[in-house]
Short mmCIF file of C-alpha atoms in Angstrom, two decimals:
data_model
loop_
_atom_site.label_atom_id
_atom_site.label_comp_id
_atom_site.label_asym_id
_atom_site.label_seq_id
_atom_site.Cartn_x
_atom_site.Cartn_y
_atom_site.Cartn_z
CA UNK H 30 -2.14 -9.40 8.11
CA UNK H 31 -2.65 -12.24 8.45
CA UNK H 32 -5.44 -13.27 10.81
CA UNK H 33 -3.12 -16.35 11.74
CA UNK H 34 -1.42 -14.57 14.22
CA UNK H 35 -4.50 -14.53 16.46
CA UNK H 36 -5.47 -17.74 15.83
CA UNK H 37 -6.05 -19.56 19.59
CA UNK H 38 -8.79 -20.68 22.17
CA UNK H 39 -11.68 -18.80 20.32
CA UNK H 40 -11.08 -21.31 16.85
CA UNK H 41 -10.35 -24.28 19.46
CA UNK H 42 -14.06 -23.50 20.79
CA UNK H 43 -15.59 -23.22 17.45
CA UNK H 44 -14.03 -26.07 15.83
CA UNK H 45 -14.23 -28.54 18.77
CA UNK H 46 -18.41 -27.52 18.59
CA UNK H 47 -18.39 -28.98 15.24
CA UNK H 48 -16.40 -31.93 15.74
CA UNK H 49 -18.74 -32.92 18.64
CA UNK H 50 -21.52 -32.62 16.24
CA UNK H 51 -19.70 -35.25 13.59
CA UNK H 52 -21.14 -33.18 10.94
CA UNK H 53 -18.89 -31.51 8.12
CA UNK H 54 -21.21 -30.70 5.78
CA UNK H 55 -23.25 -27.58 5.38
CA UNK H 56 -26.16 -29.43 5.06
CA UNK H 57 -28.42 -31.71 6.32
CA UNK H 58 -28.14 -34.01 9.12
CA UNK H 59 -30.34 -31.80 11.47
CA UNK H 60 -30.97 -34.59 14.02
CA UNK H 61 -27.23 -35.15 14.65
CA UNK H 62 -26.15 -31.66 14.51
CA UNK H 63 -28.11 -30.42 17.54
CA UNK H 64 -28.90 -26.79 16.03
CA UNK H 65 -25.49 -26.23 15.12
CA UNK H 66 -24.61 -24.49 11.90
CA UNK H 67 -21.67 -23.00 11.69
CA UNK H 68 -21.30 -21.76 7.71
CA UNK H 69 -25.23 -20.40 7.84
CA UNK H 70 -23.91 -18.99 11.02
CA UNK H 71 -21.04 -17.01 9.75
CA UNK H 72 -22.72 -15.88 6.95
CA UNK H 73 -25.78 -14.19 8.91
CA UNK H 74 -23.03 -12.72 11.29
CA UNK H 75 -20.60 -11.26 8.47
CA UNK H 76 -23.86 -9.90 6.84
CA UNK H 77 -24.72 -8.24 10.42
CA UNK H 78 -20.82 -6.74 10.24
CA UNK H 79 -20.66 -5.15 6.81
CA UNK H 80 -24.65 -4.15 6.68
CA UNK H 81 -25.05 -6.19 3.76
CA UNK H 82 -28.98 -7.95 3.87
CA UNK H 83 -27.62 -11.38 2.89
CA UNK H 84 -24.12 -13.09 2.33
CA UNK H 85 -22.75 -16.39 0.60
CA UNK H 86 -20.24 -18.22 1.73
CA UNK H 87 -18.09 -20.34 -0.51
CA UNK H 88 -14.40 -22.35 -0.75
CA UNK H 89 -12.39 -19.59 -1.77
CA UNK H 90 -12.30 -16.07 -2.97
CA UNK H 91 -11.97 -17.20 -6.33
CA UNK H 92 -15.22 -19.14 -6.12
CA UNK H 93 -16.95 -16.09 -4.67
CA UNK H 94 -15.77 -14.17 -8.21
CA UNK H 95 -17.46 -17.06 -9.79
CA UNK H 96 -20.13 -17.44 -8.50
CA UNK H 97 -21.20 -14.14 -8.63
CA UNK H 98 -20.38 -13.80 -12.43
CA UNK H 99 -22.60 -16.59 -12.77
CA UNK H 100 -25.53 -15.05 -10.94
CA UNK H 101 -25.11 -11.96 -12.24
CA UNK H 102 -25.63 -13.93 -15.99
CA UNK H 103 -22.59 -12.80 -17.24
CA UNK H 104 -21.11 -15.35 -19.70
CA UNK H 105 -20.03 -16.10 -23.38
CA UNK H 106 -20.16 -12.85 -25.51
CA UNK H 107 -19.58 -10.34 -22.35
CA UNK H 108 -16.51 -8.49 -21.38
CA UNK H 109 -15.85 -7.65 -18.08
CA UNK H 110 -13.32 -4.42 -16.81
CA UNK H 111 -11.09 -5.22 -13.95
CA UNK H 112 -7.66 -3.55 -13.50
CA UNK H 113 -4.15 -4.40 -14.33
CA UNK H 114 -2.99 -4.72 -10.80
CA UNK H 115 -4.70 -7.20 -9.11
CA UNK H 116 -4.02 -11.20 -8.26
CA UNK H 117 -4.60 -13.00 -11.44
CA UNK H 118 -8.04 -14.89 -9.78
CA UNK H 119 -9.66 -11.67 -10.59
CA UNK H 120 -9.47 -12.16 -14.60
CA UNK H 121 -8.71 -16.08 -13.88
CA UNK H 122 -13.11 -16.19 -13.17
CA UNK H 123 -13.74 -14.35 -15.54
CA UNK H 124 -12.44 -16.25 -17.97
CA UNK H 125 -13.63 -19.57 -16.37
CA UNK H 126 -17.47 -17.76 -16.90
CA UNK H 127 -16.38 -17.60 -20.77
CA UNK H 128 -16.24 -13.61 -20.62
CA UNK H 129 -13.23 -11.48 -22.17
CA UNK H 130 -11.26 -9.52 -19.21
CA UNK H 131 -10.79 -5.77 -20.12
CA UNK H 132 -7.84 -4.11 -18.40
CA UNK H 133 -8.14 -0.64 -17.42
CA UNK H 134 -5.32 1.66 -15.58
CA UNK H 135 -4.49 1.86 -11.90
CA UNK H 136 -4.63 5.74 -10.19
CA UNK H 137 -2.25 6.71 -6.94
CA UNK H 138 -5.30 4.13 -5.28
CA UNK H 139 -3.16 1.72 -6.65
CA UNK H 140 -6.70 0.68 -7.77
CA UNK H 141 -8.74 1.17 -10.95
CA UNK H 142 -8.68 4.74 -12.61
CA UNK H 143 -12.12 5.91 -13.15
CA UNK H 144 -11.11 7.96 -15.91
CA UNK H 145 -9.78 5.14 -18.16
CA UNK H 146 -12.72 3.32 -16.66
CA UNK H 147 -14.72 5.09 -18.79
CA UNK H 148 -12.69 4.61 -22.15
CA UNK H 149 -13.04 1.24 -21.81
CA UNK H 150 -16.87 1.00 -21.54
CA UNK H 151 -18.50 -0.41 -24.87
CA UNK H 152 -21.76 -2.16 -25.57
CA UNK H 153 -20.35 -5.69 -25.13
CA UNK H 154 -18.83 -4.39 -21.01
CA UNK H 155 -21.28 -6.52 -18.70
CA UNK H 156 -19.76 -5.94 -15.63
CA UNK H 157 -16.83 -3.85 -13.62
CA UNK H 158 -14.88 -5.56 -11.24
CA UNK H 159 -12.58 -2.90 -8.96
CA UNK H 160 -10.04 -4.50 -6.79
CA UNK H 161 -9.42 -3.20 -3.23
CA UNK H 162 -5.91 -3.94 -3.41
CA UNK H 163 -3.56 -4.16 -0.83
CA UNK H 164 -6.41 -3.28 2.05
CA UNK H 165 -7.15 -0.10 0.55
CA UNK H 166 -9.79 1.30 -1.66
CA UNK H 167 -10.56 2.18 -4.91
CA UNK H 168 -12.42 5.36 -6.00
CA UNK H 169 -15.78 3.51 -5.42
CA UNK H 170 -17.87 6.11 -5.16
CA UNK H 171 -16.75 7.02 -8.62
CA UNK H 172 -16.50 3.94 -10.14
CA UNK H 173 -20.34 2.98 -8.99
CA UNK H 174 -21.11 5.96 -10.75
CA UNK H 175 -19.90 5.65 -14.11
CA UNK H 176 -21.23 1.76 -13.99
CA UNK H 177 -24.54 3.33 -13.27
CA UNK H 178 -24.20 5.94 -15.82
CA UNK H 179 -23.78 2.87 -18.45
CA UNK H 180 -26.56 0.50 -17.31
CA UNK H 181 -23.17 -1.94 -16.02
CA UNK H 182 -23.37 -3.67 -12.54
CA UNK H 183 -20.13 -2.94 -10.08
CA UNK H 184 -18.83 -6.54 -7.94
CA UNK H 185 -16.07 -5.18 -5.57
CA UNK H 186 -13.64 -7.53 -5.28
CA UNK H 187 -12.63 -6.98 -1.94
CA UNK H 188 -10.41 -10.22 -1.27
CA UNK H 189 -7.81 -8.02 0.12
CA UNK H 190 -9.65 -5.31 2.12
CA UNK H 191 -12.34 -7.19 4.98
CA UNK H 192 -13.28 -4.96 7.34
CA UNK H 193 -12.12 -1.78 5.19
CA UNK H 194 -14.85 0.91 4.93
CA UNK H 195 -15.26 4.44 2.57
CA UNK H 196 -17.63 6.87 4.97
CA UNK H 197 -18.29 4.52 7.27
CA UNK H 198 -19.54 2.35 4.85
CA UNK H 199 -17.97 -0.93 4.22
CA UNK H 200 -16.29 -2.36 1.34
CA UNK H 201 -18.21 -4.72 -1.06
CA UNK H 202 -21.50 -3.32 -0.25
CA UNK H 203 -21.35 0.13 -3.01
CA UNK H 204 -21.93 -2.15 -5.94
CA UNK H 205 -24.26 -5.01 -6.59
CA UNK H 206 -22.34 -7.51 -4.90
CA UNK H 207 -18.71 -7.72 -3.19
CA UNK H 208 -16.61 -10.54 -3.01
CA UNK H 209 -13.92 -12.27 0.13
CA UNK H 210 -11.20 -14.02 0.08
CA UNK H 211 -10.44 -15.89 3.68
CA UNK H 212 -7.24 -17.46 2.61
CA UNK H 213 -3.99 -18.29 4.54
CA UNK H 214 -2.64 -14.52 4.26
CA UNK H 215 -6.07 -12.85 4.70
CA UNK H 216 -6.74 -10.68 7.62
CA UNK H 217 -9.89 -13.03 8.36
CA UNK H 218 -8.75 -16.58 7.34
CA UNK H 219 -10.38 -19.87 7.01
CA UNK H 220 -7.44 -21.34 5.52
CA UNK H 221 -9.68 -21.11 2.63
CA UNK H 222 -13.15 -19.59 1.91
CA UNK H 223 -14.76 -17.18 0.54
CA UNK H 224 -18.01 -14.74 0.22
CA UNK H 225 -20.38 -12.70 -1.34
CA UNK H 226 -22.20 -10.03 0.17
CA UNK H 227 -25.28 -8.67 -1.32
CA UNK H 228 -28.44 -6.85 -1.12
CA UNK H 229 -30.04 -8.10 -3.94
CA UNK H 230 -32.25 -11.29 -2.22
CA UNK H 231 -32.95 -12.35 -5.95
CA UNK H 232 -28.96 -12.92 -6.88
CA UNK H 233 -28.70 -14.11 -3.48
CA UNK H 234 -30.65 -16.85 -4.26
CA UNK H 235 -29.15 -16.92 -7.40
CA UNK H 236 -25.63 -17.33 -6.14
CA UNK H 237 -26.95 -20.10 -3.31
CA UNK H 238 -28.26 -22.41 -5.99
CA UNK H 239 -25.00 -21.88 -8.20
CA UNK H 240 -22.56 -22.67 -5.54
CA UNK H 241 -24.54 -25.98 -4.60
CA UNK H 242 -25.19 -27.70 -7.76
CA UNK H 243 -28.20 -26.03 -8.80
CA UNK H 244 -30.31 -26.94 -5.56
CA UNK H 245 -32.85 -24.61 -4.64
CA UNK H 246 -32.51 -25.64 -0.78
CA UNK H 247 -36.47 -25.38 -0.49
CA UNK H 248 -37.96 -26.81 2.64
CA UNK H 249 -39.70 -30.35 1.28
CA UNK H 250 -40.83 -33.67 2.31
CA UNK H 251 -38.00 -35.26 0.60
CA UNK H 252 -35.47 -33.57 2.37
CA UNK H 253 -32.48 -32.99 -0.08
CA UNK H 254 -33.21 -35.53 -2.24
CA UNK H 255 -36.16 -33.45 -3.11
CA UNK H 256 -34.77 -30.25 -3.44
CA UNK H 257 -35.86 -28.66 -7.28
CA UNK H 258 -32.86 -26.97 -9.60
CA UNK H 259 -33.86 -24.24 -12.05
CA UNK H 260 -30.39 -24.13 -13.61
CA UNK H 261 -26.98 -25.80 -13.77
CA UNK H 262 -24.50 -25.19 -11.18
CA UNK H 263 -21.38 -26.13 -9.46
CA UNK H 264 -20.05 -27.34 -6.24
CA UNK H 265 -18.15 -24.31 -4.08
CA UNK H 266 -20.12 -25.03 -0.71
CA UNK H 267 -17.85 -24.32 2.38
CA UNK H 268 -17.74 -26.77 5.28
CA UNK H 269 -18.75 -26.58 8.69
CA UNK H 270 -15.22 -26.46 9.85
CA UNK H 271 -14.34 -23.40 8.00
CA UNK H 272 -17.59 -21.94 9.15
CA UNK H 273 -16.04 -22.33 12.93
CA UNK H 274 -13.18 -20.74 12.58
CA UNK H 275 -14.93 -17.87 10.25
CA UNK H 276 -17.26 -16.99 13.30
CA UNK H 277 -13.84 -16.33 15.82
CA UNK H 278 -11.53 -14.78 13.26
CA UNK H 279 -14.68 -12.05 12.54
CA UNK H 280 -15.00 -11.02 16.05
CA UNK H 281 -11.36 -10.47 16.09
CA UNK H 282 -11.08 -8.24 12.95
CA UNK H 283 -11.78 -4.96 14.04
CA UNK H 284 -9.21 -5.47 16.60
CA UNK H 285 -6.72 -6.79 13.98
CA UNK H 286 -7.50 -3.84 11.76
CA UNK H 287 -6.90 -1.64 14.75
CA UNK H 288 -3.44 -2.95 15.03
CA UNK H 289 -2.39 -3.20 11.62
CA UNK H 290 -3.38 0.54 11.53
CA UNK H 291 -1.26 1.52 14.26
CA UNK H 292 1.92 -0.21 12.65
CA UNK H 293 1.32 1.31 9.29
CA UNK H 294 0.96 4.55 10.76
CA UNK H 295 4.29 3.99 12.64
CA UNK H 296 5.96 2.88 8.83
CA UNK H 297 4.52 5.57 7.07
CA UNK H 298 6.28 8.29 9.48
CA UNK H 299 9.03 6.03 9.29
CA UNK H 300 9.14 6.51 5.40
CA UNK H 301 8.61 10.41 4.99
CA UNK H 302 12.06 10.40 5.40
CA UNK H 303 12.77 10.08 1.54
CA UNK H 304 12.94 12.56 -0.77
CA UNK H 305 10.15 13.20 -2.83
CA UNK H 306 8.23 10.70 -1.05
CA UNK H 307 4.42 10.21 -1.84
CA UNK H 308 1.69 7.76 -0.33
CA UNK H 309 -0.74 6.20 -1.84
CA UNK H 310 -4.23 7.82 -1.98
CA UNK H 311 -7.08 6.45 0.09
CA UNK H 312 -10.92 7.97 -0.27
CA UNK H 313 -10.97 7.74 2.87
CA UNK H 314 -7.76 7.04 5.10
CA UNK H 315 -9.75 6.29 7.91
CA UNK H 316 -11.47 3.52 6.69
CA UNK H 317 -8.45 1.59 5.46
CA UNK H 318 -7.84 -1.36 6.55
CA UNK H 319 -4.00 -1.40 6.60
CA UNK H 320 -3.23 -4.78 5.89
CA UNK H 321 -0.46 -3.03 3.38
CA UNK H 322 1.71 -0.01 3.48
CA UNK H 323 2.68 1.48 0.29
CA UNK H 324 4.83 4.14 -0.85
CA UNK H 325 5.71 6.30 -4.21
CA UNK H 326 8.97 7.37 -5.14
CA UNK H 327 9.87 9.84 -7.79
CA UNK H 328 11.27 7.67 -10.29
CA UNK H 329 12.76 4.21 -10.98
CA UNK H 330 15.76 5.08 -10.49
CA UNK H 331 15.06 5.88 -6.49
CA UNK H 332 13.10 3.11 -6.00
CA UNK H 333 15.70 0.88 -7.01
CA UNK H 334 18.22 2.79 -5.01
CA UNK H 335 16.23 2.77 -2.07
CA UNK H 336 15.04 -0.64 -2.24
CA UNK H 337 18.61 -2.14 -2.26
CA UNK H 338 19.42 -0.41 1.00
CA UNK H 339 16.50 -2.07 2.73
CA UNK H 340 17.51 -5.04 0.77
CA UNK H 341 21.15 -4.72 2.36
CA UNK H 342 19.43 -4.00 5.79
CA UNK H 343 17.11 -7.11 5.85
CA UNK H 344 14.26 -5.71 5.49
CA UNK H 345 13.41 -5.34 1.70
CA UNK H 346 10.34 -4.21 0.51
CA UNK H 347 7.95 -5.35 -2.39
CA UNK H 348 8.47 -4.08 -5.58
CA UNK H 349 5.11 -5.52 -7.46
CA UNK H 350 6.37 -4.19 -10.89
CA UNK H 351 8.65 -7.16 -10.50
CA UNK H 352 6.01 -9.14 -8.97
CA UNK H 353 4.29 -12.35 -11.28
CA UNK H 354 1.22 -12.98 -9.30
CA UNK H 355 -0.13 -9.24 -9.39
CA UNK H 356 0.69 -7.33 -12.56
CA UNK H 357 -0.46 -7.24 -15.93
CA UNK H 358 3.04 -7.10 -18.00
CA UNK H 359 4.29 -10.05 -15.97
CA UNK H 360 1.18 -12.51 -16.29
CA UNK H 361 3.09 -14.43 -19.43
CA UNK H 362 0.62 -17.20 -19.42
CA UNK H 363 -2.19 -14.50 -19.65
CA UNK H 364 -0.35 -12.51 -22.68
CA UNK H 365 0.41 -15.79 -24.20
CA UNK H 366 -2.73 -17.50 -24.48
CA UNK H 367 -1.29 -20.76 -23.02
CA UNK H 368 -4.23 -23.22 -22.12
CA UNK H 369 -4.67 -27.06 -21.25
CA UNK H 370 -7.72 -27.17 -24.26
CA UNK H 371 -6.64 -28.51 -27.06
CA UNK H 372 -8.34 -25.98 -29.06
CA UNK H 373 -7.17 -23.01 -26.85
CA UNK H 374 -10.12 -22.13 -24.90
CA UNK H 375 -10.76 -19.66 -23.49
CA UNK H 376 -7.81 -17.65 -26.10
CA UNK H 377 -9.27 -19.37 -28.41
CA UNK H 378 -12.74 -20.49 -30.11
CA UNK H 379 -13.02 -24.68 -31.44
CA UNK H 380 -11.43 -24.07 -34.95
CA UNK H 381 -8.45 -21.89 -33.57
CA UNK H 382 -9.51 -18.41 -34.26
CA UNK H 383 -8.63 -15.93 -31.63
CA UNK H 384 -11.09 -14.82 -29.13
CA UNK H 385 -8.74 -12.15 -27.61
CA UNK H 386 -4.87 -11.23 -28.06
CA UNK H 387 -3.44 -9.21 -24.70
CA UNK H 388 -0.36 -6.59 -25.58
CA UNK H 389 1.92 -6.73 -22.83
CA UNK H 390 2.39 -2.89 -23.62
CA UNK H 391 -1.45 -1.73 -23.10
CA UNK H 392 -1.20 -0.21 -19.75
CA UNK H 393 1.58 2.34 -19.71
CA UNK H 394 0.24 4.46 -16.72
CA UNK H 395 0.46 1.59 -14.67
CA UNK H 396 4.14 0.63 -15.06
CA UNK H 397 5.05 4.18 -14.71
CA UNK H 398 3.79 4.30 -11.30
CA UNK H 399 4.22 0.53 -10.00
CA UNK H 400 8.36 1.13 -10.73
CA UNK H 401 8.11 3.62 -8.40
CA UNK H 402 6.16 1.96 -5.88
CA UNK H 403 7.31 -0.37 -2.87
CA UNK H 404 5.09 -2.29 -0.33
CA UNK H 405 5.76 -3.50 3.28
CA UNK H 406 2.88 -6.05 4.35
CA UNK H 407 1.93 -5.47 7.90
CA UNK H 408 1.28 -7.67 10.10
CA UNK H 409 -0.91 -7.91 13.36
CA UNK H 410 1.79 -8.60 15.99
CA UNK H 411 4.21 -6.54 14.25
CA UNK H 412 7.38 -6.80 17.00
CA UNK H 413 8.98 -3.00 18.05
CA UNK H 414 12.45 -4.84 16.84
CA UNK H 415 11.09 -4.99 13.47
CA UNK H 416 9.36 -1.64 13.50
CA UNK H 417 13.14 -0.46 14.25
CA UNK H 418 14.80 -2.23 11.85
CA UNK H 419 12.78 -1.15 9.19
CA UNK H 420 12.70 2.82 9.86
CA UNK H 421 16.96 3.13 10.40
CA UNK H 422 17.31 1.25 7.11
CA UNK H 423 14.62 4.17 5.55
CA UNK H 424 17.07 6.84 7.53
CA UNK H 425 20.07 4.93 5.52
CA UNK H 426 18.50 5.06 2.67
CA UNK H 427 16.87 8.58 2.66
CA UNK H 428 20.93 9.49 3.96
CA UNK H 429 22.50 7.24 0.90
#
C-alpha cells in the first residue's frame, strides 16, 4: 500500500475523459457529458469485482460508515459494537448517527473477538461493525453468525482490506453491507472516496437518497429539479474526477495485492527469526490482502527490545499500542467526552446528563496483545534494498 505508487497513464486517460466533458458533477448535464459517467461507472464495475449486486459510492470512507448507519435506521437510542482497534472514523459515525459505540476485544485477527462479541450483545445492540484491519480479516464467518443468531445486522468495515477475500469470497459482502475507504494510503485511492457494497436493492436505494440530499434520482420531466425526497439526507456524493481515477486504480488492484503479498511473504520469513515469534491469524491466509505485516512477540518486554534494534537500524516498526489514531486506551478525546456542543453532545444529552462514560481500562485483552505486537506497512514497489535492510536488522535483533 498505497495505490499511489501505480498511479500513471491509466488515471491520465480517465481523468483527461472527464475534463473534456467539463462536467464534475455526478449528475446531470447529459447533453454535455456525451455518455460519460465516471462515478456510476466505477460503482457498477467495483460491484462486478467483489460480486456485490449494487454499490455506492461516496467522499470518503467515513461517509460510507454513515451513510450506511443511516440506511440501515440506526440512530438515537441504538448501540452499535465495533472493536477497540480500529481508526477512530469507525466509532467517529457512529456517534455522528446519535448511536452509543460498544467496544468489544480484538483476537490474534487483530480484529474483533467473537467470543466477547457475544457478551456485549443486549437488546439496545442495533448493529456490529467488524473492522478488517490492517488488510486482513476478521472471523467473519463467525461474527455473521452470532449477529444472525441475535436478529443484529453485520456492516464490514473494510476501509483497510479492498480486494481481500475469506473462501474466495470477498470482504464486505458476508454482512448486510461493507464499507471502503479510497484515501491517500489506501491500496485503491481516489485521494478520497468511499463505498458501500450491498445486496440489499432496498438499502441501496436507501443509502443513494441519503448521500444526495434526500433525492430519489427518479427519471421525471423536471429533470432534477423534480426529483421527490422521502426523507432527510445529506450531501456525500463523489465527483466525476474521483470516479476516473477509481475505474484505473481497480483494474490495477489485484496486481497490487499480488505484490504486496509477495513482499509480506518475504518479511514474514524475514521475521521467524525471533524467538517465540507468532503471526497474526488470518481465516484464510490466502485471501489477505497484505497491505500490512504483523507480528506477535512473547511479551512487552521483547517487543520493546526488538523494536529498538530496528529502531537503531532505520527501519522501525509500528507499535499501535503506542499509536493515537488506532487504539482504544489512547483515544483521550473519546474517553474524555470532549465536544464542540455546548451541551456535550453526543457525551452528553441538552441538560448535561451523561449519555455514556468510556473507562480507559475496559479492554484488557487487547493491550495485552497490542504491546506485543509490531507492524511493517508494505508497500507495492517495495525496493530489494529495503527488503534487506529490514530482515539483517530482524537477524540483529533475534542475535541481541
Amino acid at each position: 500500500m498505497p495505490g499511489f505508487e501505480v498511479l500513471g497513464k491509466e488515471e491520465r486517460q480517465q481523468i483527461m475523459e472527464v475534463l473534456d466533458t467539463g462536467v464534475l458533477f455526478r449528475y446531470e448535464f447529459a447533453e454535455q457529458r456525451r455518455g460519460i459517467y465516471k462515478v456510476r461507472e466505477f460503482e457498477q464495475a467495483f460491484a462486478a469485482y467483489t460480486g456485490a449486486a449494487c454499490a455506492q459510492a461516496v467522499t470518503s470512507g467515513t461517509a460510507a460508515l454513515k451513510v450506511a448507519l443511516r440506511a440501515l435506521g440506526i440512530g438515537p437510542g441504538d448501540e452499535v459494537i465495533t472493536q477497540g482497534f480500529t481508526f477512530v472514523a469507525t466509532w467517529e459515525a457512529i456517534l455522528e448517527v446519535g448511536a452509543i459505540p460498544v467496544f468489544a476485544e480484538i483476537d490474534q485477527t487483530l480484529a474483533m473477538d467473537p467470543g466477547d462479541l457475544k457478551k456485549k450483545i443486549t437488546d439496545r445492540t442495533a448493529c456490529i461493525i467488524p473492522v478488517h484491519m490492517l488488510g486482513g480479516a476478521a472471523d467473519i464467518d463467525r461474527i455473521t453468525a452470532i449477529g444472525a443468531e441475535a436478529g443484529v445486522p453485520v456492516l464490514e468495515d473494510t476501509a483497510q482490506a479492498a480486494g481481500g477475500r475469506v473462501g474466495g469470497r470477498h470482504l464486505g459482502t458476508f454482512g448486510r453491507c461493507g464499507t471502503f475507504s479510497f484515501d491517500p494510503v489506501k491500496t485503491l485511492t481516489t485521494g478520497e472516496g468511499g463505498m458501500i457494497i450491498t445486496d440489499d436493492e432496498e438499502l441501496w436505494r436507501a443509502m443513494s437518497e441519503y448521500h444526495d440530499h434526500g433525492h430519489d434520482h427518479l427519471p421525471n420531466a423536471g429533470g432534477r429539479g423534480g426529483e421527490g425526497r422521502h426523507f432527510l439526507g445529506d450531501n456525500y456524493r463523489m465527483m466525476e474526477l474521483q470516479g476516473a481515477i477509481g475505474l484505473a486504480q481497480l483494474a490495477k488492484l489485484d496486481a497490487m495485492i499480488e505484490s504486496q503479498r509477495a513482499h509480506k511473504s518475504r518479511l514474514q520469513e524475514a521475521a521467524a527469526v525471533l524467538p517465540g515469534v507468532e503471526f497474526r491469524k488470518h481465516p484464510d491466509a490466502a485471501g489477505d490482502s497484505a497491505t500490512f505485516f504483523a507480528f506477535i512477540l512473547q511479551d512487552e518486554e521483547q517487543q520493546r527490545r526488538v523494536n529498538t534494534v530496528l529502531c537503531e537500524q532505520g527501519v522501525g516498526a509500528i507499535s499501535f499500542a503506542d499509536n493515537s489514531w488506532h487504539f482504544y486506551p489512547r483515544w483521550e478525546h473519546l474517553l474524555a467526552g470532549s465536544s464542540r456542543v455546548a451541551s456535550g453532545w453526543p457525551f452528553a444529552e441538552p441538560g448535561g446528563r451523561k449519555r455514556v462514560v468510556y473507562d480507559p481500562d475496559a479492554l484488557p485483552a487487547s493491550v495485552e496483545l497490542m504491546k506485543r505486537t509490531l507492524v511493517y506497512p508494505v508497500s507495492i514497489k517495495m525496493p530489494e534494498s529495503r527488503l534487506a535492510q529490514i530482515a539483517t536488522a530482524l537477524q540483529m535483533a533475534a542475535d541481541a
